[in-house]
Amino acid sequence: MNGTVVIGAQFGDEGKGKIVDVLAEESDLVVRFNGGANAGHTVQVGSEQFAFRLLPSGIMIGNGVVVDPAQLLEEIDGLRKRGYAVENLRLSDRAHVVMPWHKVIDELEEKVKEGMAAATTKRGIGPAFEDKVGRWGIRVADLLDPVVLRKKLESLLPVKHRIILALGGSDVFVLERIFNQYGEFGGRLKAFVADTSVVIDQAGKNGKSVLFEGAQGTHLCVDHGIYPYGTSSNCVAGAAAVGAGVGPRAIDRVIGVVKGFTSRVGAGPFPTELDGKEAEYLRERGGGEYGTVTRRPRRVGWLDLVMLRMSARVNGFTDLAVTKVDVLGGVETVHAAFAYEHYDNELHEFPANMRVLAECNPVYEEFDGWEDLPPEEWRRIAANGFDALPAKAQKYLRWIEKELAAKLAFVSVGRAREETIDLRKARPPSPPKKAAKASRRR
Ligand code: IMP
């Protein structure tokens, strides 16, 4: 199988959607394998803008995703209304379903967690994964089987009510109503439901290329992220195998998407975080650094190589895509942390202890900034390739490439597809030297 995974190297706001969109054109299948409707990606196609939560840029939702059926049906209907075919969509029968109590419990848990609250998207993601791991989740296959669905609801609902009460809530769910509503969702989704692992395997055997689209970012991963301030699923490349039902050898290439600076929504320590004017500059020029799902203003800061080196390691990046290089235009001195100072120690590895992380001060490498260019100039640069970028931006990008020991494959300088430099494309050969010059030298 020709398998490529695209992974966010930071906190999930890297602009993966656009890179996935570019790569999807050369892939036969696009598979989502983690997260749920907490993800959001914005894709600009011509003058049309799409903001997705569940749907991959392509067509397959693997077992590792938790699915909110109402949200998924809304996105399907939305695409159909805009004239797009969705008949190729396949939804794993093993994917877990986000139920209404998951959202209620998500809200209530956030309130009682106090300092441990992650400022979640309130989409019920954590509680849905809790049920999955606790082995009492409802799976897509169950929505198609009234006997199983009813049985599960009968044993689940009284317990969920007790949990809601204990957390200070009062919501009550009527079994019959949930049974009918979710049974109906199952009926509407039935045509899409499949054993997606088999479909992907077949595609691989037929020589098709598969793109695995990671949701969120490495530092939100429940194992490798800034626990407990991340999300509840695995967001690293290895999760593509588990969450799509393929063996690890199906993955040939791991593309890490790095935004030229750092941003995030949600809680937790952020050593390179900026405030004041510099933060405002990046946030506003980022074309609205506001979460796709929650519209919350993103926290912004300088690039953090301590964090990114960890991302490169745990994902095994082979390639890099660096985004929003245009947004940094006009910044006088671009900073990037290459280490942390923690009292008398210089740390080069990302700490597990959040108290330690909160006490870290970044040690910066400084780069001369490049000019603030109008959008048409960035488009012209994108059309002419990497060498057309301002020399100072090239220096910054090559430094990131060297630090992360992965090949720079894409540079993004705007929202649209054509505002992407694809370094994989063979560069045009340089023109032959003029014979006259050569003869003069002799
Ligand atoms: P949850 O995934 O809704 O439980 O939220 C946990 C944390 O992850 C919060 O800080 C969210 O803001 C963040 N988060 C979840 N999904 C995304 C994403 O796709 N992009 C950026 N942040 C996300």
PDB file of N, CA, C and O and ligand atoms in Angstrom, residues 11-13 16 38-41 106 110 118-127 215-217 220 228-232 264-267 291 293-294 296 298, ligand 1:
ATOM      1  N   PHE A  11      -0.424  21.934  18.064  1.00  0.00           N
ATOM      2  CA  PHE A  11      -1.674  21.775  18.816  1.00  0.00           C
ATOM      3  C   PHE A  11      -2.914  21.649  17.931  1.00  0.00           C
ATOM      4  O   PHE A  11      -4.012  21.978  18.359  1.00  0.00           O
ATOM      5  N   GLY A  12      -2.738  21.227  16.724  1.00  0.00           N
ATOM      6  CA  GLY A  12      -3.904  20.971  15.888  1.00  0.00           C
ATOM      7  C   GLY A  12      -4.399  22.155  15.080  1.00  0.00           C
ATOM      8  O   GLY A  12      -5.405  22.055  14.401  1.00  0.00           O
ATOM      9  N   ASP A  13      -3.674  23.271  15.142  1.00  0.00           N
ATOM     10  CA  ASP A  13      -4.125  24.446  14.381  1.00  0.00           C
ATOM     11  C   ASP A  13      -3.144  24.752  13.258  1.00  0.00           C
ATOM     12  O   ASP A  13      -2.943  25.907  12.894  1.00  0.00           O
ATOM     13  N   LYS A  16      -3.582  21.804   8.586  1.00  0.00           N
ATOM     14  CA  LYS A  16      -3.477  20.473   7.952  1.00  0.00           C
ATOM     15  C   LYS A  16      -4.475  20.298   6.823  1.00  0.00           C
ATOM     16  O   LYS A  16      -4.195  19.659   5.831  1.00  0.00           O
ATOM     17  N   ASN A  38     -14.563  17.207  17.363  1.00  0.00           N
ATOM     18  CA  ASN A  38     -13.753  18.270  17.973  1.00  0.00           C
ATOM     19  C   ASN A  38     -12.781  18.844  16.954  1.00  0.00           C
ATOM     20  O   ASN A  38     -12.275  19.942  17.092  1.00  0.00           O
ATOM     21  N   ALA A  39     -12.505  18.063  15.916  1.00  0.00           N
ATOM     22  CA  ALA A  39     -11.579  18.513  14.876  1.00  0.00           C
ATOM     23  C   ALA A  39     -12.302  19.517  13.999  1.00  0.00           C
ATOM     24  O   ALA A  39     -13.514  19.488  13.878  1.00  0.00           O
ATOM     25  N   GLY A  40     -11.515  20.383  13.402  1.00  0.00           N
ATOM     26  CA  GLY A  40     -12.137  21.280  12.454  1.00  0.00           C
ATOM     27  C   GLY A  40     -11.103  21.614  11.423  1.00  0.00           C
ATOM     28  O   GLY A  40      -9.970  21.909  11.769  1.00  0.00           O
ATOM     29  N   HIS A  41     -11.445  21.486  10.169  1.00  0.00           N
ATOM     30  CA  HIS A  41     -10.493  22.009   9.208  1.00  0.00           C
ATOM     31  C   HIS A  41     -11.210  22.810   8.140  1.00  0.00           C
ATOM     32  O   HIS A  41     -12.320  22.517   7.752  1.00  0.00           O
ATOM     33  N   ASP A 106     -19.293  15.897  29.443  1.00  0.00           N
ATOM     34  CA  ASP A 106     -18.129  16.710  29.060  1.00  0.00           C
ATOM     35  C   ASP A 106     -18.210  18.081  29.745  1.00  0.00           C
ATOM     36  O   ASP A 106     -17.260  18.533  30.408  1.00  0.00           O
ATOM     37  N   GLU A 110     -15.813  19.292  32.984  1.00  0.00           N
ATOM     38  CA  GLU A 110     -14.978  20.485  32.862  1.00  0.00           C
ATOM     39  C   GLU A 110     -15.143  21.391  34.080  1.00  0.00           C
ATOM     40  O   GLU A 110     -14.185  21.988  34.552  1.00  0.00           O
ATOM     41  N   ALA A 118      -9.360  20.947  30.467  1.00  0.00           N
ATOM     42  CA  ALA A 118      -8.598  21.209  29.236  1.00  0.00           C
ATOM     43  C   ALA A 118      -9.234  22.298  28.387  1.00  0.00           C
ATOM     44  O   ALA A 118      -8.734  22.624  27.334  1.00  0.00           O
ATOM     45  N   ALA A 119     -10.345  22.855  28.848  1.00  0.00           N
ATOM     46  CA  ALA A 119     -11.144  23.781  28.019  1.00  0.00           C
ATOM     47  C   ALA A 119     -11.532  23.063  26.732  1.00  0.00           C
ATOM     48  O   ALA A 119     -11.143  23.450  25.638  1.00  0.00           O
ATOM     49  N   THR A 120     -12.296  22.007  26.881  1.00  0.00           N
ATOM     50  CA  THR A 120     -12.622  21.147  25.729  1.00  0.00           C
ATOM     51  C   THR A 120     -13.573  21.838  24.763  1.00  0.00           C
ATOM     52  O   THR A 120     -14.131  22.891  25.064  1.00  0.00           O
ATOM     53  N   THR A 121     -13.795  21.172  23.641  1.00  0.00           N
ATOM     54  CA  THR A 121     -14.723  21.713  22.636  1.00  0.00           C
ATOM     55  C   THR A 121     -16.176  21.400  23.016  1.00  0.00           C
ATOM     56  O   THR A 121     -17.083  21.787  22.302  1.00  0.00           O
ATOM     57  N   LYS A 122     -16.376  20.665  24.106  1.00  0.00           N
ATOM     58  CA  LYS A 122     -17.719  20.286  24.614  1.00  0.00           C
ATOM     59  C   LYS A 122     -18.495  19.432  23.606  1.00  0.00           C
ATOM     60  O   LYS A 122     -19.722  19.488  23.557  1.00  0.00           O
ATOM     61  N   ARG A 123     -17.772  18.681  22.811  1.00  0.00           N
ATOM     62  CA  ARG A 123     -18.436  17.812  21.824  1.00  0.00           C
ATOM     63  C   ARG A 123     -18.626  16.398  22.349  1.00  0.00           C
ATOM     64  O   ARG A 123     -18.932  15.489  21.593  1.00  0.00           O
ATOM     65  N   GLY A 124     -18.297  16.191  23.607  1.00  0.00           N
ATOM     66  CA  GLY A 124     -18.497  14.869  24.196  1.00  0.00           C
ATOM     67  C   GLY A 124     -17.378  13.886  23.863  1.00  0.00           C
ATOM     68  O   GLY A 124     -17.523  12.675  24.054  1.00  0.00           O
ATOM     69  N   ILE A 125     -16.247  14.423  23.394  1.00  0.00           N
ATOM     70  CA  ILE A 125     -15.162  13.556  22.926  1.00  0.00           C
ATOM     71  C   ILE A 125     -14.575  12.716  24.068  1.00  0.00           C
ATOM     72  O   ILE A 125     -14.485  11.484  23.957  1.00  0.00           O
ATOM     73  N   GLY A 126     -14.185  13.380  25.160  1.00  0.00           N
ATOM     74  CA  GLY A 126     -13.578  12.662  26.289  1.00  0.00           C
ATOM     75  C   GLY A 126     -14.494  11.557  26.800  1.00  0.00           C
ATOM     76  O   GLY A 126     -14.102  10.380  26.852  1.00  0.00           O
ATOM     77  N   PRO A 127     -15.735  11.889  27.187  1.00  0.00           N
ATOM     78  CA  PRO A 127     -16.638  10.850  27.702  1.00  0.00           C
ATOM     79  C   PRO A 127     -16.912   9.729  26.692  1.00  0.00           C
ATOM     80  O   PRO A 127     -17.098   8.578  27.087  1.00  0.00           O
ATOM     81  N   ALA A 215      -6.341  13.974  12.897  1.00  0.00           N
ATOM     82  CA  ALA A 215      -7.029  15.140  13.463  1.00  0.00           C
ATOM     83  C   ALA A 215      -6.231  15.630  14.664  1.00  0.00           C
ATOM     84  O   ALA A 215      -5.390  14.916  15.203  1.00  0.00           O
ATOM     85  N   GLN A 216      -6.486  16.854  15.073  1.00  0.00           N
ATOM     86  CA  GLN A 216      -5.757  17.501  16.177  1.00  0.00           C
ATOM     87  C   GLN A 216      -4.252  17.550  15.885  1.00  0.00           C
ATOM     88  O   GLN A 216      -3.867  17.610  14.731  1.00  0.00           O
ATOM     89  N   GLY A 217      -3.446  17.483  16.919  1.00  0.00           N
ATOM     90  CA  GLY A 217      -2.003  17.592  16.714  1.00  0.00           C
ATOM     91  C   GLY A 217      -1.277  16.796  17.771  1.00  0.00           C
ATOM     92  O   GLY A 217      -1.850  16.432  18.813  1.00  0.00           O
ATOM     93  N   LEU A 220      -1.613  17.385  21.480  1.00  0.00           N
ATOM     94  CA  LEU A 220      -2.920  17.158  22.102  1.00  0.00           C
ATOM     95  C   LEU A 220      -3.143  15.662  22.310  1.00  0.00           C
ATOM     96  O   LEU A 220      -4.156  15.244  22.860  1.00  0.00           O
ATOM     97  N   PRO A 228      -2.914  16.837  31.376  1.00  0.00           N
ATOM     98  CA  PRO A 228      -4.260  16.490  30.911  1.00  0.00           C
ATOM     99  C   PRO A 228      -4.921  17.554  30.025  1.00  0.00           C
ATOM    100  O   PRO A 228      -6.142  17.606  29.947  1.00  0.00           O
ATOM    101  N   TYR A 229      -4.131  18.402  29.384  1.00  0.00           N
ATOM    102  CA  TYR A 229      -4.734  19.531  28.652  1.00  0.00           C
ATOM    103  C   TYR A 229      -4.945  19.254  27.168  1.00  0.00           C
ATOM    104  O   TYR A 229      -5.190  20.173  26.402  1.00  0.00           O
ATOM    105  N   GLY A 230      -4.798  18.009  26.770  1.00  0.00           N
ATOM    106  CA  GLY A 230      -5.001  17.676  25.357  1.00  0.00           C
ATOM    107  C   GLY A 230      -6.352  17.033  25.141  1.00  0.00           C
ATOM    108  O   GLY A 230      -7.296  17.242  25.911  1.00  0.00           O
ATOM    109  N   THR A 231      -6.451  16.210  24.121  1.00  0.00           N
ATOM    110  CA  THR A 231      -7.700  15.543  23.810  1.00  0.00           C
ATOM    111  C   THR A 231      -7.638  14.087  24.277  1.00  0.00           C
ATOM    112  O   THR A 231      -6.689  13.687  24.953  1.00  0.00           O
ATOM    113  N   SER A 232      -8.647  13.291  23.919  1.00  0.00           N
ATOM    114  CA  SER A 232      -8.746  11.941  24.484  1.00  0.00           C
ATOM    115  C   SER A 232      -8.373  10.835  23.506  1.00  0.00           C
ATOM    116  O   SER A 232      -8.567   9.666  23.812  1.00  0.00           O
ATOM    117  N   ARG A 264      -2.754  27.869  19.814  1.00  0.00           N
ATOM    118  CA  ARG A 264      -3.667  26.858  20.329  1.00  0.00           C
ATOM    119  C   ARG A 264      -4.875  27.508  20.989  1.00  0.00           C
ATOM    120  O   ARG A 264      -4.821  28.665  21.382  1.00  0.00           O
ATOM    121  N   VAL A 265      -5.951  26.718  21.056  1.00  0.00           N
ATOM    122  CA  VAL A 265      -7.044  27.110  21.931  1.00  0.00           C
ATOM    123  C   VAL A 265      -6.934  26.173  23.133  1.00  0.00           C
ATOM    124  O   VAL A 265      -6.275  25.152  23.048  1.00  0.00           O
ATOM    125  N   GLY A 266      -7.531  26.512  24.219  1.00  0.00           N
ATOM    126  CA  GLY A 266      -7.524  25.599  25.364  1.00  0.00           C
ATOM    127  C   GLY A 266      -6.464  25.940  26.382  1.00  0.00           C
ATOM    128  O   GLY A 266      -5.640  26.834  26.190  1.00  0.00           O
ATOM    129  N   ALA A 267      -6.503  25.161  27.478  1.00  0.00           N
ATOM    130  CA  ALA A 267      -5.689  25.471  28.645  1.00  0.00           C
ATOM    131  C   ALA A 267      -4.329  24.781  28.592  1.00  0.00           C
ATOM    132  O   ALA A 267      -4.067  23.971  27.718  1.00  0.00           O
ATOM    133  N   GLY A 291     -10.471  29.246  16.659  1.00  0.00           N
ATOM    134  CA  GLY A 291     -10.728  27.826  16.466  1.00  0.00           C
ATOM    135  C   GLY A 291     -11.847  27.582  15.454  1.00  0.00           C
ATOM    136  O   GLY A 291     -12.864  28.265  15.494  1.00  0.00           O
ATOM    137  N   VAL A 293     -13.818  25.050  15.277  1.00  0.00           N
ATOM    138  CA  VAL A 293     -15.009  24.481  15.901  1.00  0.00           C
ATOM    139  C   VAL A 293     -15.639  25.471  16.877  1.00  0.00           C
ATOM    140  O   VAL A 293     -16.837  25.723  16.836  1.00  0.00           O
ATOM    141  N   THR A 294     -14.815  26.062  17.742  1.00  0.00           N
ATOM    142  CA  THR A 294     -15.388  26.835  18.855  1.00  0.00           C
ATOM    143  C   THR A 294     -15.365  28.342  18.627  1.00  0.00           C
ATOM    144  O   THR A 294     -15.976  29.079  19.391  1.00  0.00           O
ATOM    145  N   ARG A 296     -13.112  30.223  19.385  1.00  0.00           N
ATOM    146  CA  ARG A 296     -12.398  30.905  20.472  1.00  0.00           C
ATOM    147  C   ARG A 296     -11.115  31.509  19.912  1.00  0.00           C
ATOM    148  O   ARG A 296     -10.479  30.904  19.045  1.00  0.00           O
ATOM    149  N   ARG A 298      -7.385  32.048  19.385  1.00  0.00           N
ATOM    150  CA  ARG A 298      -6.275  31.150  19.707  1.00  0.00           C
ATOM    151  C   ARG A 298      -5.191  31.896  20.480  1.00  0.00           C
ATOM    152  O   ARG A 298      -4.924  33.064  20.209  1.00  0.00           O
TER     153      ARG A 298
HETATM  154  P1  IMP B   1     -11.674  17.886  23.387  1.00  0.00           P
HETATM  155  O1  IMP B   1     -10.962  17.179  22.296  1.00  0.00           O
HETATM  156  O2  IMP B   1     -12.958  18.527  22.953  1.00  0.00           O
HETATM  157  O3  IMP B   1     -11.856  17.021  24.597  1.00  0.00           O
HETATM  158  O4  IMP B   1     -10.758  19.123  23.862  1.00  0.00           O
HETATM  159  C1  IMP B   1      -9.514  18.931  24.504  1.00  0.00           C
HETATM  160  C2  IMP B   1      -8.511  19.992  24.075  1.00  0.00           C
HETATM  161  O5  IMP B   1      -8.114  19.773  22.738  1.00  0.00           O
HETATM  162  C3  IMP B   1      -9.045  21.421  24.117  1.00  0.00           C
HETATM  163  O6  IMP B   1      -7.990  22.277  24.508  1.00  0.00           O
HETATM  164  C4  IMP B   1      -9.448  21.678  22.674  1.00  0.00           C
HETATM  165  O7  IMP B   1      -9.444  23.046  22.386  1.00  0.00           O
HETATM  166  C5  IMP B   1      -8.368  20.939  21.935  1.00  0.00           C
HETATM  167  N1  IMP B   1      -8.751  20.475  20.592  1.00  0.00           N
HETATM  168  C6  IMP B   1      -9.509  19.404  20.290  1.00  0.00           C
HETATM  169  N2  IMP B   1      -9.587  19.248  18.962  1.00  0.00           N
HETATM  170  C7  IMP B   1      -8.850  20.211  18.406  1.00  0.00           C
HETATM  171  C8  IMP B   1      -8.495  20.535  17.026  1.00  0.00           C
HETATM  172  O8  IMP B   1      -8.879  19.875  16.072  1.00  0.00           O
HETATM  173  N3  IMP B   1      -7.693  21.624  16.858  1.00  0.00           N
HETATM  174  C9  IMP B   1      -7.228  22.344  17.885  1.00  0.00           C
HETATM  175  N4  IMP B   1      -7.500  22.057  19.170  1.00  0.00           N
HETATM  176  C10 IMP B   1      -8.308  21.008  19.431  1.00  0.00           C
END
